[in-house]
Amino acid sequence: MTEESPKAIFYALAANLGIAVCKFAAAAFTGSGSMFAEAIHSTADCGNQLLLLFGLRQARRPATVLHPLGAGRAIYFYSLIVALLLFFVGGAFSVYEGIHRLLEHEPLSHAFVALAVLGISVVLETFSLMGAIREIRKQHPDKSMWRWFRETRESDLLVVAGEDIAALAGLAIAFVAVLLTMVTGNPMYDALGSIGVGVLLMVIAWLVAREVKSMLIGESASPEVRRAIEAHLRARSEIRSIINLITLQWGRHIVVAVQAEMIDYASGRAMVDAINVIEADLQAAFPQAKWVFFEPDVPRVK
């Protein structure tokens, strides 16, 4: 895993700033509930991206006596906050706005303006999503998006990709809602569109929050990285057998704890020297393994 690259976050921030301005102007001009819900969503997304950038900055803080492994997992906390904001500020507010407009039967005017802004928003959100996908493919060219979503340990990129996917799907719902309202003259479709956007955002936010919660509790390194580390250790001539191997993702870094049976050495110092070589080689092969704890032991008889 590479060092933090906030490119995808900057892509998303730039796109959402432009989109939010366009949507608020269109919502005020047309009176569209779906458009207003989308404008609130885009504004919330801007704040979310700023939170993620702040979280990445916090994660780079050096180790201290209080936090001996550094603050790498701080990004998980901020990613969870973003997911909660996406749920409540984006999703719940959109549902509320839709219900309000459904009860009030507020009319929609100048629908063509709303449709044009939604079209522009689709282009900008696609630009943002493609930026996130490029970052994902750069590191995981062979994984499907769903598999990456379930196995990734990059909470910031997970949140950005989730937001972008939710935004594009929400724009599609809003476009259909506004189009149906324009064709039928019934503002109910616009209100239902706002509710649909809100429900979609809450579902995506829940899925993202579930994944980030797991990271916050403490996940191992991704399956392929753990397998590669285990294979690297098993190939060492100094090691007779691996008794236990624990990996823990710590932000962009990994904690590795190894319990292994060593071959026979003439002295304890010779074994210590061998272990030092193993640790150095492991960190050279896996630069993300910032901390390696190695314990020589013998298998316990059950």
CSV table of C-alpha atoms in Angstrom, one decimal:
chain,number,residue,atom,x,y,z
A,1,MET,CA,0.0,0.0,0.0
A,2,THR,CA,1.4,3.4,-1.0
A,3,GLU,CA,1.6,6.5,1.1
A,4,GLU,CA,-1.5,8.6,1.3
A,5,SER,CA,-2.4,10.1,-2.1
A,6,PRO,CA,-5.3,12.6,-1.7
A,7,LYS,CA,-5.7,13.0,-5.5
A,8,ALA,CA,-9.1,11.3,-5.5
A,9,ILE,CA,-10.3,13.6,-2.7
A,10,PHE,CA,-9.2,16.7,-4.5
A,11,TYR,CA,-11.0,15.5,-7.7
A,12,ALA,CA,-14.2,15.0,-5.7
A,13,LEU,CA,-13.9,18.3,-3.9
A,14,ALA,CA,-13.4,20.3,-7.1
A,15,ALA,CA,-16.3,18.5,-8.8
A,16,ASN,CA,-18.7,18.9,-5.8
A,17,LEU,CA,-17.9,22.6,-5.4
A,18,GLY,CA,-18.9,23.3,-9.0
A,19,ILE,CA,-22.0,21.0,-8.7
A,20,ALA,CA,-23.2,22.6,-5.4
A,21,VAL,CA,-23.2,26.1,-6.9
A,22,CYS,CA,-25.1,25.0,-10.0
A,23,LYS,CA,-27.6,23.0,-8.1
A,24,PHE,CA,-28.4,25.7,-5.5
A,25,ALA,CA,-28.9,28.2,-8.4
A,26,ALA,CA,-31.2,25.8,-10.2
A,27,ALA,CA,-33.2,24.8,-7.1
A,28,ALA,CA,-33.9,28.5,-6.4
A,29,PHE,CA,-34.8,29.1,-10.0
A,30,THR,CA,-37.0,26.1,-10.5
A,31,GLY,CA,-38.4,25.3,-7.0
A,32,SER,CA,-37.4,21.7,-7.5
A,33,GLY,CA,-37.3,19.6,-4.3
A,34,SER,CA,-35.1,16.9,-6.0
A,35,MET,CA,-32.7,19.6,-7.1
A,36,PHE,CA,-32.6,21.2,-3.6
A,37,ALA,CA,-31.9,17.8,-2.1
A,38,GLU,CA,-29.1,17.2,-4.6
A,39,ALA,CA,-27.7,20.7,-3.7
A,40,ILE,CA,-27.6,19.8,0.0
A,41,HIS,CA,-26.0,16.5,-0.8
A,42,SER,CA,-23.2,18.2,-2.9
A,43,THR,CA,-22.6,20.7,-0.1
A,44,ALA,CA,-22.3,18.0,2.4
A,45,ASP,CA,-19.9,16.2,0.1
A,46,CYS,CA,-17.6,19.2,0.0
A,47,GLY,CA,-17.5,19.3,3.8
A,48,ASN,CA,-16.9,15.5,3.8
A,49,GLN,CA,-13.9,15.9,1.5
A,50,LEU,CA,-12.4,18.6,3.7
A,51,LEU,CA,-12.8,16.2,6.7
A,52,LEU,CA,-11.0,13.5,4.9
A,53,LEU,CA,-8.1,15.8,4.0
A,54,PHE,CA,-7.9,16.8,7.7
A,55,GLY,CA,-8.0,13.1,8.7
A,56,LEU,CA,-5.1,12.3,6.3
A,57,ARG,CA,-3.1,15.2,7.9
A,58,GLN,CA,-3.9,13.9,11.4
A,59,ALA,CA,-2.9,10.3,10.4
A,60,ARG,CA,0.6,11.6,9.5
A,61,ARG,CA,1.4,12.7,13.1
A,62,PRO,CA,4.5,11.0,14.5
A,63,ALA,CA,4.5,8.4,17.3
A,64,THR,CA,4.4,9.6,20.9
A,65,VAL,CA,4.6,8.0,24.3
A,66,LEU,CA,0.8,8.1,24.4
A,67,HIS,CA,0.4,6.8,20.8
A,68,PRO,CA,3.5,4.6,20.3
A,69,LEU,CA,2.4,3.4,16.8
A,70,GLY,CA,1.5,6.9,15.6
A,71,ALA,CA,-1.9,8.2,14.5
A,72,GLY,CA,-2.3,6.2,11.3
A,73,ARG,CA,-5.8,5.0,12.3
A,74,ALA,CA,-7.1,8.5,12.7
A,75,ILE,CA,-8.3,8.4,9.1
A,76,TYR,CA,-10.7,5.6,10.1
A,77,PHE,CA,-12.4,7.9,12.6
A,78,TYR,CA,-12.8,10.7,10.1
A,79,SER,CA,-14.0,8.4,7.5
A,80,LEU,CA,-16.7,7.1,9.9
A,81,ILE,CA,-17.7,10.7,10.6
A,82,VAL,CA,-18.1,11.3,6.9
A,83,ALA,CA,-20.2,8.2,6.5
A,84,LEU,CA,-22.5,9.4,9.3
A,85,LEU,CA,-22.8,12.9,7.8
A,86,LEU,CA,-23.6,11.4,4.4
A,87,PHE,CA,-26.4,9.4,6.1
A,88,PHE,CA,-27.9,12.2,8.2
A,89,VAL,CA,-27.1,15.4,6.4
A,90,GLY,CA,-27.4,14.0,2.9
A,91,GLY,CA,-29.8,11.1,3.2
A,92,ALA,CA,-32.2,11.9,6.0
A,93,PHE,CA,-32.5,15.6,5.0
A,94,SER,CA,-33.3,14.6,1.5
A,95,VAL,CA,-36.1,12.3,2.7
A,96,TYR,CA,-37.4,15.0,5.0
A,97,GLU,CA,-37.4,17.5,2.1
A,98,GLY,CA,-39.2,15.1,-0.2
A,99,ILE,CA,-41.9,14.3,2.4
A,100,HIS,CA,-42.4,18.0,3.0
A,101,ARG,CA,-42.8,18.7,-0.7
A,102,LEU,CA,-45.1,15.7,-1.1
A,103,LEU,CA,-47.4,17.1,1.6
A,104,GLU,CA,-47.2,20.7,0.3
A,105,HIS,CA,-47.5,19.9,-3.4
A,106,GLU,CA,-45.1,22.7,-4.3
A,107,PRO,CA,-44.9,23.2,-8.1
A,108,LEU,CA,-41.8,22.9,-10.3
A,109,SER,CA,-41.0,25.6,-12.8
A,110,HIS,CA,-38.4,25.9,-15.5
A,111,ALA,CA,-37.7,22.2,-15.5
A,112,PHE,CA,-35.4,22.5,-18.5
A,113,VAL,CA,-32.9,24.4,-16.3
A,114,ALA,CA,-33.0,21.6,-13.7
A,115,LEU,CA,-32.4,19.0,-16.3
A,116,ALA,CA,-29.5,21.0,-17.8
A,117,VAL,CA,-27.8,21.3,-14.4
A,118,LEU,CA,-28.3,17.7,-13.6
A,119,GLY,CA,-26.6,16.9,-16.9
A,120,ILE,CA,-23.7,19.1,-16.0
A,121,SER,CA,-23.5,17.5,-12.6
A,122,VAL,CA,-23.4,14.0,-14.2
A,123,VAL,CA,-20.3,15.1,-16.2
A,124,LEU,CA,-18.5,16.5,-13.1
A,125,GLU,CA,-19.4,13.5,-10.9
A,126,THR,CA,-18.2,11.2,-13.6
A,127,PHE,CA,-14.9,13.1,-13.6
A,128,SER,CA,-14.6,12.7,-9.9
A,129,LEU,CA,-15.5,8.9,-9.9
A,130,MET,CA,-13.0,8.3,-12.7
A,131,GLY,CA,-10.3,9.9,-10.6
A,132,ALA,CA,-11.2,7.6,-7.7
A,133,ILE,CA,-11.2,4.5,-10.0
A,134,ARG,CA,-7.8,5.5,-11.4
A,135,GLU,CA,-6.4,5.5,-7.9
A,136,ILE,CA,-8.0,2.1,-7.2
A,137,ARG,CA,-6.8,0.5,-10.4
A,138,LYS,CA,-3.3,1.9,-9.9
A,139,GLN,CA,-2.9,-0.3,-6.8
A,140,HIS,CA,-5.4,-3.1,-7.6
A,141,PRO,CA,-5.6,-3.6,-11.3
A,142,ASP,CA,-7.1,-7.2,-11.1
A,143,LYS,CA,-9.8,-6.7,-8.5
A,144,SER,CA,-13.5,-6.2,-9.2
A,145,MET,CA,-15.0,-3.1,-7.6
A,146,TRP,CA,-17.1,-5.1,-5.3
A,147,ARG,CA,-14.2,-7.2,-4.2
A,148,TRP,CA,-12.1,-4.1,-3.7
A,149,PHE,CA,-14.9,-2.5,-1.6
A,150,ARG,CA,-15.1,-5.6,0.7
A,151,GLU,CA,-11.3,-6.1,1.1
A,152,THR,CA,-9.8,-2.6,0.9
A,153,ARG,CA,-8.2,-1.0,4.0
A,154,GLU,CA,-8.1,2.5,2.4
A,155,SER,CA,-11.1,4.1,4.2
A,156,ASP,CA,-10.6,7.5,2.6
A,157,LEU,CA,-10.7,6.1,-1.0
A,158,LEU,CA,-13.6,3.9,0.0
A,159,VAL,CA,-15.6,6.9,1.2
A,160,VAL,CA,-14.8,9.0,-1.9
A,161,ALA,CA,-15.8,6.1,-4.3
A,162,GLY,CA,-19.0,5.5,-2.3
A,163,GLU,CA,-19.9,9.1,-2.4
A,164,ASP,CA,-19.3,9.4,-6.1
A,165,ILE,CA,-21.3,6.2,-6.9
A,166,ALA,CA,-24.2,7.5,-4.7
A,167,ALA,CA,-24.0,10.9,-6.3
A,168,LEU,CA,-24.3,9.5,-9.9
A,169,ALA,CA,-27.1,7.2,-8.9
A,170,GLY,CA,-28.9,10.1,-7.1
A,171,LEU,CA,-28.5,12.3,-10.2
A,172,ALA,CA,-30.1,9.6,-12.3
A,173,ILE,CA,-33.1,9.4,-9.9
A,174,ALA,CA,-33.4,13.2,-9.7
A,175,PHE,CA,-33.2,13.5,-13.5
A,176,VAL,CA,-36.1,11.0,-14.0
A,177,ALA,CA,-38.1,12.7,-11.3
A,178,VAL,CA,-37.8,16.1,-12.8
A,179,LEU,CA,-38.5,14.7,-16.3
A,180,LEU,CA,-41.7,13.0,-15.1
A,181,THR,CA,-42.8,16.1,-13.3
A,182,MET,CA,-42.2,18.2,-16.5
A,183,VAL,CA,-44.1,15.7,-18.7
A,184,THR,CA,-47.1,15.1,-16.3
A,185,GLY,CA,-47.2,18.4,-14.5
A,186,ASN,CA,-47.5,16.5,-11.2
A,187,PRO,CA,-45.0,17.7,-8.6
A,188,MET,CA,-45.4,14.4,-6.7
A,189,TYR,CA,-42.7,12.8,-8.9
A,190,ASP,CA,-40.3,15.5,-7.9
A,191,ALA,CA,-41.0,14.9,-4.2
A,192,LEU,CA,-40.7,11.2,-4.7
A,193,GLY,CA,-37.4,11.8,-6.4
A,194,SER,CA,-36.1,13.7,-3.4
A,195,ILE,CA,-37.1,10.8,-1.1
A,196,GLY,CA,-35.5,8.3,-3.5
A,197,VAL,CA,-32.2,10.2,-3.5
A,198,GLY,CA,-32.3,10.3,0.3
A,199,VAL,CA,-32.9,6.6,0.7
A,200,LEU,CA,-30.1,5.8,-1.7
A,201,LEU,CA,-27.7,8.0,0.2
A,202,MET,CA,-28.6,6.3,3.5
A,203,VAL,CA,-28.1,2.8,2.0
A,204,ILE,CA,-24.7,3.8,0.6
A,205,ALA,CA,-23.7,5.5,3.8
A,206,TRP,CA,-24.6,2.5,5.8
A,207,LEU,CA,-22.6,0.2,3.6
A,208,VAL,CA,-19.6,2.5,3.8
A,209,ALA,CA,-20.0,2.9,7.6
A,210,ARG,CA,-20.1,-0.9,8.1
A,211,GLU,CA,-16.8,-1.3,6.3
A,212,VAL,CA,-15.1,1.6,8.1
A,213,LYS,CA,-16.4,0.3,11.5
A,214,SER,CA,-14.6,-3.0,10.8
A,215,MET,CA,-11.4,-1.1,10.1
A,216,LEU,CA,-11.8,1.0,13.2
A,217,ILE,CA,-12.2,-2.2,15.3
A,218,GLY,CA,-9.0,-3.6,13.8
A,219,GLU,CA,-8.6,-5.5,10.6
A,220,SER,CA,-5.7,-7.7,9.4
A,221,ALA,CA,-3.8,-6.7,6.2
A,222,SER,CA,-5.7,-7.4,3.0
A,223,PRO,CA,-5.9,-11.1,2.2
A,224,GLU,CA,-3.4,-11.0,-0.6
A,225,VAL,CA,-0.9,-9.0,1.4
A,226,ARG,CA,-1.2,-11.4,4.4
A,227,ARG,CA,-0.8,-14.4,2.1
A,228,ALA,CA,2.3,-12.8,0.5
A,229,ILE,CA,3.9,-12.1,3.9
A,230,GLU,CA,3.2,-15.7,5.1
A,231,ALA,CA,4.7,-17.1,1.9
A,232,HIS,CA,7.8,-14.9,2.3
A,233,LEU,CA,8.3,-16.1,5.9
A,234,ARG,CA,7.7,-19.8,5.0
A,235,ALA,CA,10.4,-19.6,2.3
A,236,ARG,CA,13.0,-18.5,4.8
A,237,SER,CA,15.6,-21.2,5.5
A,238,GLU,CA,16.1,-19.8,9.0
A,239,ILE,CA,12.5,-20.7,9.9
A,240,ARG,CA,11.5,-24.3,10.6
A,241,SER,CA,7.7,-23.5,10.9
A,242,ILE,CA,5.3,-20.6,11.4
A,243,ILE,CA,3.4,-21.1,14.7
A,244,ASN,CA,1.3,-17.9,14.5
A,245,LEU,CA,1.2,-14.8,12.2
A,246,ILE,CA,-0.8,-11.7,13.0
A,247,THR,CA,-1.1,-8.7,10.8
A,248,LEU,CA,-2.9,-5.5,11.7
A,249,GLN,CA,-3.7,-2.7,9.3
A,250,TRP,CA,-2.7,0.6,10.9
A,251,GLY,CA,-3.7,3.3,8.5
A,252,ARG,CA,-1.4,3.0,5.5
A,253,HIS,CA,1.0,0.8,7.4
A,254,ILE,CA,1.0,-2.7,8.8
A,255,VAL,CA,1.9,-4.2,12.2
A,256,VAL,CA,3.3,-7.7,11.8
A,257,ALA,CA,3.7,-10.1,14.7
A,258,VAL,CA,5.4,-13.5,14.0
A,259,GLN,CA,5.7,-16.5,16.3
A,260,ALA,CA,8.0,-19.1,14.6
A,261,GLU,CA,10.1,-22.1,15.3
A,262,MET,CA,13.7,-21.4,14.3
A,263,ILE,CA,16.3,-23.9,13.1
A,264,ASP,CA,19.0,-24.8,15.6
A,265,TYR,CA,21.7,-22.2,16.2
A,266,ALA,CA,25.0,-22.5,18.1
A,267,SER,CA,24.1,-19.6,20.4
A,268,GLY,CA,21.3,-17.2,21.3
A,269,ARG,CA,23.2,-14.3,19.7
A,270,ALA,CA,23.3,-16.2,16.4
A,271,MET,CA,19.5,-16.7,16.5
A,272,VAL,CA,19.0,-13.0,17.3
A,273,ASP,CA,21.2,-12.0,14.3
A,274,ALA,CA,19.2,-14.3,12.1
A,275,ILE,CA,15.9,-12.8,13.3
A,276,ASN,CA,17.2,-9.3,12.6
A,277,VAL,CA,18.0,-10.3,9.0
A,278,ILE,CA,14.5,-11.8,8.6
A,279,GLU,CA,12.9,-8.6,9.9
A,280,ALA,CA,15.0,-6.4,7.7
A,281,ASP,CA,14.3,-8.5,4.6
A,282,LEU,CA,10.6,-8.6,5.4
A,283,GLN,CA,10.4,-4.8,5.6
A,284,ALA,CA,12.4,-4.4,2.4
A,285,ALA,CA,10.0,-6.7,0.6
A,286,PHE,CA,6.9,-5.1,2.2
A,287,PRO,CA,7.7,-1.4,2.9
A,288,GLN,CA,4.2,-1.0,4.5
A,289,ALA,CA,5.2,-3.3,7.3
A,290,LYS,CA,6.5,-0.5,9.5
A,291,TRP,CA,6.5,-2.6,12.7
A,292,VAL,CA,7.6,-6.2,12.9
A,293,PHE,CA,7.7,-8.2,16.1
A,294,PHE,CA,9.3,-11.6,16.0
A,295,GLU,CA,9.1,-14.2,18.7
A,296,PRO,CA,11.1,-17.5,18.4
A,297,ASP,CA,9.2,-20.3,20.1
A,298,VAL,CA,8.5,-24.0,19.8
A,299,PRO,CA,5.1,-25.5,18.9
A,300,ARG,CA,3.0,-26.4,22.0
A,301,VAL,CA,1.9,-30.0,22.4
A,302,LYS,CA,-1.8,-30.1,22.5
